CSV table of C-alpha atoms and ligand atoms in Angstrom, one decimal:
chain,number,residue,atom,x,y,z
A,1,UNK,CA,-52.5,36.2,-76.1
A,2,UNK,CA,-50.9,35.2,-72.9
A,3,UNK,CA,-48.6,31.9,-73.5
A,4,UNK,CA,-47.6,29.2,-71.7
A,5,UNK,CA,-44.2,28.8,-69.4
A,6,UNK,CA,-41.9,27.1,-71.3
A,7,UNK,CA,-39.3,24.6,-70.4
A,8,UNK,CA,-37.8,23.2,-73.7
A,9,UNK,CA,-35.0,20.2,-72.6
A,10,UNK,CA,-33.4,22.1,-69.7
A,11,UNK,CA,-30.3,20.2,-69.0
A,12,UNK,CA,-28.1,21.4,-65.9
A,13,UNK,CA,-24.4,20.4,-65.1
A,14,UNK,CA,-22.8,20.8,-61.9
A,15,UNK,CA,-19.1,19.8,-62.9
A,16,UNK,CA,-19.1,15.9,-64.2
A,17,UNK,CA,-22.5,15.5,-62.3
A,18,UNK,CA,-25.6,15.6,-65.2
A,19,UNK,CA,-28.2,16.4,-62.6
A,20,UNK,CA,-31.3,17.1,-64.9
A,21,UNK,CA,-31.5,16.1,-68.7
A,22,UNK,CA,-33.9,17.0,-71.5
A,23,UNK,CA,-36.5,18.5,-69.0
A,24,UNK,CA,-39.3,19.7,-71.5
A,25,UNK,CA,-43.1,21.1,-70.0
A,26,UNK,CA,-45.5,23.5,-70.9
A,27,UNK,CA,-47.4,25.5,-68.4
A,28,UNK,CA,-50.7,27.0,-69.4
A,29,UNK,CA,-51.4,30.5,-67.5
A,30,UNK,CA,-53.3,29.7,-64.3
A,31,UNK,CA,-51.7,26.2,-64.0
A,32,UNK,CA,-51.2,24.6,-60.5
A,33,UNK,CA,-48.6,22.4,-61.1
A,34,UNK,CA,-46.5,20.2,-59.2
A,35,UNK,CA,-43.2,18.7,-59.3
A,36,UNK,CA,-42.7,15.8,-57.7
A,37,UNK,CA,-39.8,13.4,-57.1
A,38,UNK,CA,-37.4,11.5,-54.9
A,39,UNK,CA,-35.1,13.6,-52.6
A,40,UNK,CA,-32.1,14.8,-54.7
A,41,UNK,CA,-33.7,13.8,-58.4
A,42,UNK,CA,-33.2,17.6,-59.4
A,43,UNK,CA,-37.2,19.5,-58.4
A,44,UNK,CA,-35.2,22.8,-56.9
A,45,UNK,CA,-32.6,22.9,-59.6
A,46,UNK,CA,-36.0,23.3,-62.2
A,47,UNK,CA,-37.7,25.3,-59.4
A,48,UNK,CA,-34.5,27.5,-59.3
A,49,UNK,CA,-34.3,28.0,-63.0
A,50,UNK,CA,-37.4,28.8,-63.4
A,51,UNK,CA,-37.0,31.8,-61.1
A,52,UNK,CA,-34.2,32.9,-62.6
A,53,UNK,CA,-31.4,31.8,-59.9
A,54,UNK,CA,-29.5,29.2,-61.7
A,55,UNK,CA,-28.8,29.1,-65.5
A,56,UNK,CA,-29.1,26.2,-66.9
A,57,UNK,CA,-26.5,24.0,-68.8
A,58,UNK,CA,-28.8,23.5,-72.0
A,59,UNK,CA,-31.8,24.5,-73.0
A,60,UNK,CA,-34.0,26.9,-70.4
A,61,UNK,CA,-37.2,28.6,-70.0
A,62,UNK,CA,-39.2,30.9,-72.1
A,63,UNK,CA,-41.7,33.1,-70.6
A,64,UNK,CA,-43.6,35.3,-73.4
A,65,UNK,CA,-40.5,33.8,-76.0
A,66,UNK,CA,-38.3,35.1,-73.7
A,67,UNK,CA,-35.5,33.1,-72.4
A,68,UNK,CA,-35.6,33.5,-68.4
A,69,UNK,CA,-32.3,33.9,-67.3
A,70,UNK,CA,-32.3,36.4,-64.3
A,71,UNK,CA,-34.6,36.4,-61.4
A,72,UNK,CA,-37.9,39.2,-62.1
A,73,UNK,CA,-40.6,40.1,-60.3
A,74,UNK,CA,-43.0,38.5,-62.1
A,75,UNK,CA,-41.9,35.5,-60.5
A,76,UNK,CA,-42.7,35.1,-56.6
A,77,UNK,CA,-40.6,32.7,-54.9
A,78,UNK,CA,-41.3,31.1,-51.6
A,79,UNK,CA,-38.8,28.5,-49.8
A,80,UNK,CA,-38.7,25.8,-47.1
A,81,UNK,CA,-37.5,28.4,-44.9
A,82,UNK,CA,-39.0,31.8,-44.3
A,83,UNK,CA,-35.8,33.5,-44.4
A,84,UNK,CA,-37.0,36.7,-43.5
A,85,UNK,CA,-34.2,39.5,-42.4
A,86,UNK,CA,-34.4,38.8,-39.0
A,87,UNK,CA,-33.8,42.8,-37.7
A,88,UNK,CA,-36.8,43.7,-39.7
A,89,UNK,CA,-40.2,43.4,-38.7
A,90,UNK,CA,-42.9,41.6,-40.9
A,91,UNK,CA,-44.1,44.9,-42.5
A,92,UNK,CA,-40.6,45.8,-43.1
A,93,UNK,CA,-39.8,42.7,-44.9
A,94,UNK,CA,-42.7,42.5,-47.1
A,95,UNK,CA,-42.0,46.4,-48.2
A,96,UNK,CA,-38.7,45.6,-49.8
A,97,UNK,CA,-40.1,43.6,-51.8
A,98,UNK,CA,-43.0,46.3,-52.5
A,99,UNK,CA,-40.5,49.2,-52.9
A,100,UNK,CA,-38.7,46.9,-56.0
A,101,UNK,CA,-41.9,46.1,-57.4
A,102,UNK,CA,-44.1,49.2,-57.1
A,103,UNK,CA,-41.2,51.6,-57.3
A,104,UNK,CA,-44.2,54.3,-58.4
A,105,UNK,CA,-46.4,54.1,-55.8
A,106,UNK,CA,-45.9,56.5,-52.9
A,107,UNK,CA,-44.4,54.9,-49.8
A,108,UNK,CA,-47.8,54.9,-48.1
A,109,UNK,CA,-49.3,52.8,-51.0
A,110,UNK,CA,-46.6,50.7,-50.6
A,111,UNK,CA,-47.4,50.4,-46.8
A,112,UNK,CA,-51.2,49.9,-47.8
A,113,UNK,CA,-50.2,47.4,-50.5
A,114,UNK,CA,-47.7,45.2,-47.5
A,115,UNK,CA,-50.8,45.2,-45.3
A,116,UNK,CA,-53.5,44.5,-48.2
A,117,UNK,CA,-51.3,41.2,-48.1
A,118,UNK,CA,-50.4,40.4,-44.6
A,119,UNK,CA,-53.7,40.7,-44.2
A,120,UNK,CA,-54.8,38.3,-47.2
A,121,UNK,CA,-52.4,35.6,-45.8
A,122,UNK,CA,-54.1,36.3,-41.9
A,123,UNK,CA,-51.0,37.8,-40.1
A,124,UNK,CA,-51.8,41.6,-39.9
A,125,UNK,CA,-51.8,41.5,-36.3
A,126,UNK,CA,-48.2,40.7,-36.3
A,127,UNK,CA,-47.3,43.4,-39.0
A,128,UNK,CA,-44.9,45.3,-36.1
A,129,UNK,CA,-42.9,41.8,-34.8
A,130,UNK,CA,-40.3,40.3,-35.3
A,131,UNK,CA,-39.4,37.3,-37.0
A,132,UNK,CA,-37.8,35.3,-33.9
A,133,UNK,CA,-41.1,36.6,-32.1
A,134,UNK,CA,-43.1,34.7,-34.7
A,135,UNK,CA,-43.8,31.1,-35.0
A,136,UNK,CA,-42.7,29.2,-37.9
A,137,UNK,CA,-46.3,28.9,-39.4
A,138,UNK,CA,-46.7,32.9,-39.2
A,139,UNK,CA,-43.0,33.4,-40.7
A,140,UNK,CA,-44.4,31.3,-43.5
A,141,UNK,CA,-47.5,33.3,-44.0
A,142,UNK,CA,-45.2,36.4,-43.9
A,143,UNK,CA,-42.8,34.8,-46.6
A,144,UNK,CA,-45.8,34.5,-48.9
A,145,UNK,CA,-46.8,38.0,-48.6
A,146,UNK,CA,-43.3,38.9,-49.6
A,147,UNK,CA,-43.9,37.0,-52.9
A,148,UNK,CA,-47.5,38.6,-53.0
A,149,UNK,CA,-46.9,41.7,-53.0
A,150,UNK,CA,-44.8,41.4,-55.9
A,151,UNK,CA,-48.2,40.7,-58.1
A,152,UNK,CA,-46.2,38.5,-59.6
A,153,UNK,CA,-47.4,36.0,-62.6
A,154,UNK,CA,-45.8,33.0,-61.2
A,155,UNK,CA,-45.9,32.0,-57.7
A,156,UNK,CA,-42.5,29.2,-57.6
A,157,UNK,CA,-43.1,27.0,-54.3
A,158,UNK,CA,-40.3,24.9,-53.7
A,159,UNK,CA,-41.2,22.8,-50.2
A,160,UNK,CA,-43.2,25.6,-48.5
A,161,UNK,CA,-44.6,23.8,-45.9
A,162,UNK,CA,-41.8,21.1,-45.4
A,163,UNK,CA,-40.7,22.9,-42.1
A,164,UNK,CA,-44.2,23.3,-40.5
A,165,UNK,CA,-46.3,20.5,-38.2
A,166,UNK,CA,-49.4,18.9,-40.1
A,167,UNK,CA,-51.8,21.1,-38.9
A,168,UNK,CA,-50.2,24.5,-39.8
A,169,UNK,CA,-49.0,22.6,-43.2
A,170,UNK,CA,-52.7,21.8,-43.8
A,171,UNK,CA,-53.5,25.5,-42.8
A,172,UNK,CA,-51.1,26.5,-45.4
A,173,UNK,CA,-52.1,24.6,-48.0
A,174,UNK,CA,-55.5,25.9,-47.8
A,175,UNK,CA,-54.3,29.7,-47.5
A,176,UNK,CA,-52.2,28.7,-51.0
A,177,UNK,CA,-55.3,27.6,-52.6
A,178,UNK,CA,-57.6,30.2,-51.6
A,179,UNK,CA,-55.3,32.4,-53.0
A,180,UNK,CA,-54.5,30.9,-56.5
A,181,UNK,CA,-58.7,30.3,-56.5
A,182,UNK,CA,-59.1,34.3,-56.1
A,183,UNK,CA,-56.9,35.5,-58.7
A,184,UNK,CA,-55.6,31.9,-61.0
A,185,UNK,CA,-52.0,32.6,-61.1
A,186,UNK,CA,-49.5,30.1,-62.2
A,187,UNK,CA,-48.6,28.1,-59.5
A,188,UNK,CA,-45.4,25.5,-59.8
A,189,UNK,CA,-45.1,24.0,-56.4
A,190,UNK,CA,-41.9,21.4,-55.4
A,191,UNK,CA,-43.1,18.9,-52.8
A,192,UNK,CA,-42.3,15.3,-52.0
A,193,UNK,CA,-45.9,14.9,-50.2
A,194,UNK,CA,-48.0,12.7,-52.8
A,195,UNK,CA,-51.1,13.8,-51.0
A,196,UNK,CA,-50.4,17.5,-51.2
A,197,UNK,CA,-49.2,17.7,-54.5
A,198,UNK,CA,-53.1,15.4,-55.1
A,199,UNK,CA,-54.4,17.9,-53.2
A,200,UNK,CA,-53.7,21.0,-55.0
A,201,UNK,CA,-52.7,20.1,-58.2
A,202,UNK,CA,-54.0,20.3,-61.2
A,203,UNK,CA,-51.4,18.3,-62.4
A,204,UNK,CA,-48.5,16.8,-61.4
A,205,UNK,CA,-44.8,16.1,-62.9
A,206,UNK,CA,-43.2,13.6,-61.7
A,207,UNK,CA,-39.7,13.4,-62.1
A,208,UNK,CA,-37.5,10.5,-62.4
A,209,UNK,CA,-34.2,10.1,-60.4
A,210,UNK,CA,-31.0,11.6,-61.2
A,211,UNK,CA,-28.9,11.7,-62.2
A,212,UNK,CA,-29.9,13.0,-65.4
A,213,UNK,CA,-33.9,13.5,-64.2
A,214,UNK,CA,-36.0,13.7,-66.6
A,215,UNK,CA,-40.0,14.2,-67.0
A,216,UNK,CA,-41.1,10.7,-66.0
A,217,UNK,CA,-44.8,11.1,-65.7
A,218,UNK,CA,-47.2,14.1,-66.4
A,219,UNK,CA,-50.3,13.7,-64.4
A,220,UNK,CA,-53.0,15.2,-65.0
A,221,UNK,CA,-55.4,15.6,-61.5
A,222,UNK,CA,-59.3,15.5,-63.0
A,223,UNK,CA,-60.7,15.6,-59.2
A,224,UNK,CA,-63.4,18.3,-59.1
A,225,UNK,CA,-62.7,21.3,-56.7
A,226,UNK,CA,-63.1,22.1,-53.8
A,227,UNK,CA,-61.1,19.1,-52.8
A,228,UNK,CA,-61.8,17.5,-49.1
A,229,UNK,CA,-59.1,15.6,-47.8
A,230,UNK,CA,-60.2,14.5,-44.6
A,231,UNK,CA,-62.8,12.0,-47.2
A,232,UNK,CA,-60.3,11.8,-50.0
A,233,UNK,CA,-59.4,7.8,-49.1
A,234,UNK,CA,-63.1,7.3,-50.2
A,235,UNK,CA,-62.1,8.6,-53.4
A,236,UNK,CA,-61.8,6.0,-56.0
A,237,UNK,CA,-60.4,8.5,-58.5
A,238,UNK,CA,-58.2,10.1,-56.0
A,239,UNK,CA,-57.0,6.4,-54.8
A,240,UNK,CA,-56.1,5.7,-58.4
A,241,UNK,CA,-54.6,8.6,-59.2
A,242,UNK,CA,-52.6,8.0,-55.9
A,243,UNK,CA,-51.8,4.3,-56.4
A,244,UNK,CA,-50.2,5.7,-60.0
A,245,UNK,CA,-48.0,8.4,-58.2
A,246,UNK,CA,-46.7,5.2,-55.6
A,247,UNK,CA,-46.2,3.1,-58.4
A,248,UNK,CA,-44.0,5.3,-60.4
A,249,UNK,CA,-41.8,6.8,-57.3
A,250,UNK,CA,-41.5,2.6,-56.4
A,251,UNK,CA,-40.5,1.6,-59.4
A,252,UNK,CA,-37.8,4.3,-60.1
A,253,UNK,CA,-36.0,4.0,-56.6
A,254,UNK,CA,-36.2,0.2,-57.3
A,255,UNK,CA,-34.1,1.0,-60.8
A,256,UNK,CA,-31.8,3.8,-59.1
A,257,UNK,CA,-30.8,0.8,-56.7
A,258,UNK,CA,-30.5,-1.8,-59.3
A,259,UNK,CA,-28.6,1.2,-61.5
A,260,UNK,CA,-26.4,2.0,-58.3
A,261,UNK,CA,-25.6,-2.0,-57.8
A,262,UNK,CA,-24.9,-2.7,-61.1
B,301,ATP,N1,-24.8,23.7,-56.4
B,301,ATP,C1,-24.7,22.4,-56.6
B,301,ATP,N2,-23.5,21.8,-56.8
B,301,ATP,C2,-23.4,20.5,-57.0
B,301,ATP,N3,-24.4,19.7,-57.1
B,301,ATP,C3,-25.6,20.2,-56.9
B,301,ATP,C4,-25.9,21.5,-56.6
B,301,ATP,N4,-27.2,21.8,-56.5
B,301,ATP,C5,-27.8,20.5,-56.7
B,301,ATP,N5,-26.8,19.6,-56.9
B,301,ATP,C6,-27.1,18.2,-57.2
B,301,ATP,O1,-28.1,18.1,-58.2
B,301,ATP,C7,-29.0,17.1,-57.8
B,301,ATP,C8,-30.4,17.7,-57.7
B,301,ATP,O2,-30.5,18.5,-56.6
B,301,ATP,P1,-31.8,19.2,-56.1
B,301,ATP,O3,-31.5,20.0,-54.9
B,301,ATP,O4,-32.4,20.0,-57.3
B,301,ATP,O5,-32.8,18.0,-55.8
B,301,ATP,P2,-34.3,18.1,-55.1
B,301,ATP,O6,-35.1,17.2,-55.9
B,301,ATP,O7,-34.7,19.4,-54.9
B,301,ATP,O8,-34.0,17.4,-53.7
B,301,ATP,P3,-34.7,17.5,-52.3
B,301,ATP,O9,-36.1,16.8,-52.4
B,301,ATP,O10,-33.8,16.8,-51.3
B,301,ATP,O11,-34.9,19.0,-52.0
B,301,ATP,C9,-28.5,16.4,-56.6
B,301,ATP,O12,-27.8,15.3,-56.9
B,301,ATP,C10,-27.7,17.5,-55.9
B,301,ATP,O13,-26.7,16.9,-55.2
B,302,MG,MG1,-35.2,20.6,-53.2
């Protein structure tokens, strides 16, 4: 049976600074889930405990009742930034992380796999460039091929599209769900966007501020799929759900600032 992703009260410390407290979810296998909080309340320090790149203070994550504690490749991790090695090109890039994960295949399957997935994500035409050649929208597309290729069982998104204009970010957001509708794997994206976590979600965590964030609200996001959102305003549901979301981030940076005063 697979089991869910486990995070049982993940606390993290940086020095004095409690950052996240008593951080408990469960994610079911082919989950899109989103965290979603104020800037600073602690999303990136889950995200990045979840993949394996921070330890945390307390309590963790358990994947399969075992406690994550290094990064692995069944975890694919995209950032903000592409952060591709800039001297490589795409191809290049996206077969280190084949060559780690597939260290079986020959190097041509490799290559075939690197291109199976540039080409999934719509950027095979750029496979020999690079990364400065590229815009920032492609370098994205490229990034997520490098956690693709991986075939990993969790795909960790923390702010993907934060660096990208409104029409690539919507282009991207599309490409992300196409994807997780072909094959259902467990998707935990970190966002700040109300309306993209809405979008995609089938549920969303909201966090409450730091310090010591904790799960404030876990919202579950019953809109049928496919999703539009150029009509989505004429959703009652989806207004609702949104006018919840509002409410909650209002309310907490309302007691943060009363908390800060006091
Ligand atoms: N390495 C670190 N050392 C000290 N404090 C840290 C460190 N990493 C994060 N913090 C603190 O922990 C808290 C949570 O940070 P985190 O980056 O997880 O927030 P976030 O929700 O991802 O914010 P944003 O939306 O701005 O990306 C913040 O107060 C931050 O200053
Ligand atoms: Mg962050």
């Amino acid at each position: 049976m697979i089991r869910p992703l486990e995070i049982t009260s993940l606390t993290k410390t940086f020095g004095p600074h409690v950052a996240v407290k008593d951080f408990s979810i469960k994610v079911p296998p082919g989950e899109f889930v989103s965290l979603l909080g104020h800037s600073g309340c602690g999303k990136s320090t889950v995200l990045s405990i979840v993949a394996g790149l921070q330890q945390a203070t307390f309590g963790g994550v358990v994947i399969d009742g075992v406690e994550v504690d290094t990064p692995g490749l069944d975890r694919g991790v995209v950032f903000q930034s592409p952060s591709l090695l800039p001297w490589m090109t795409a191809l290049d890039n996206v077969m280190l992380a084949a060559c780690q994960a597939h260290p079986k295949q020959t190097p041509a399957g490799q290559k075939d796999l690197c291109l199976k997935y540039l080409g999934l994500v719509g950027v095979s035409e750029f496979a020999h460039q690079l990364p400065a050649e590229l815009s920032q929208g492609t370098q994205q597309r490229i990034a997520i091929a490098r956690a693709l290729v991986l075939e990993p069982r969790f795909l960790l998104l923390d702010e993907p599209f934060g660096m990208l204009d409104s029409m690539t970010r919507f282009e991207l957001q599309d490409l992300v769900l196409e994807l997780w509708e072909k094959d259902r794997r467990t998707v935990m994206l970190v966002t700040h966007d109300i309306d993209e976590a809405l979008y995609l979600s089938d549920r969303i965590v909201l966090m409450t501020d730091g310090p010591e964030a904790r799960v404030g609200l876990d919202l579950a996001v019953t809109l049928p799929r496919p999703r539009d959102r150029s009509v989505a305003n004429e959703n009652p549901e989806y207004m609702r759900l949104r006018g919840e979301v509002i409410r909650f981030l209002e309310h907490h940076s309302k007691q943060f600032a009363n908390e800060r005063a006091a």
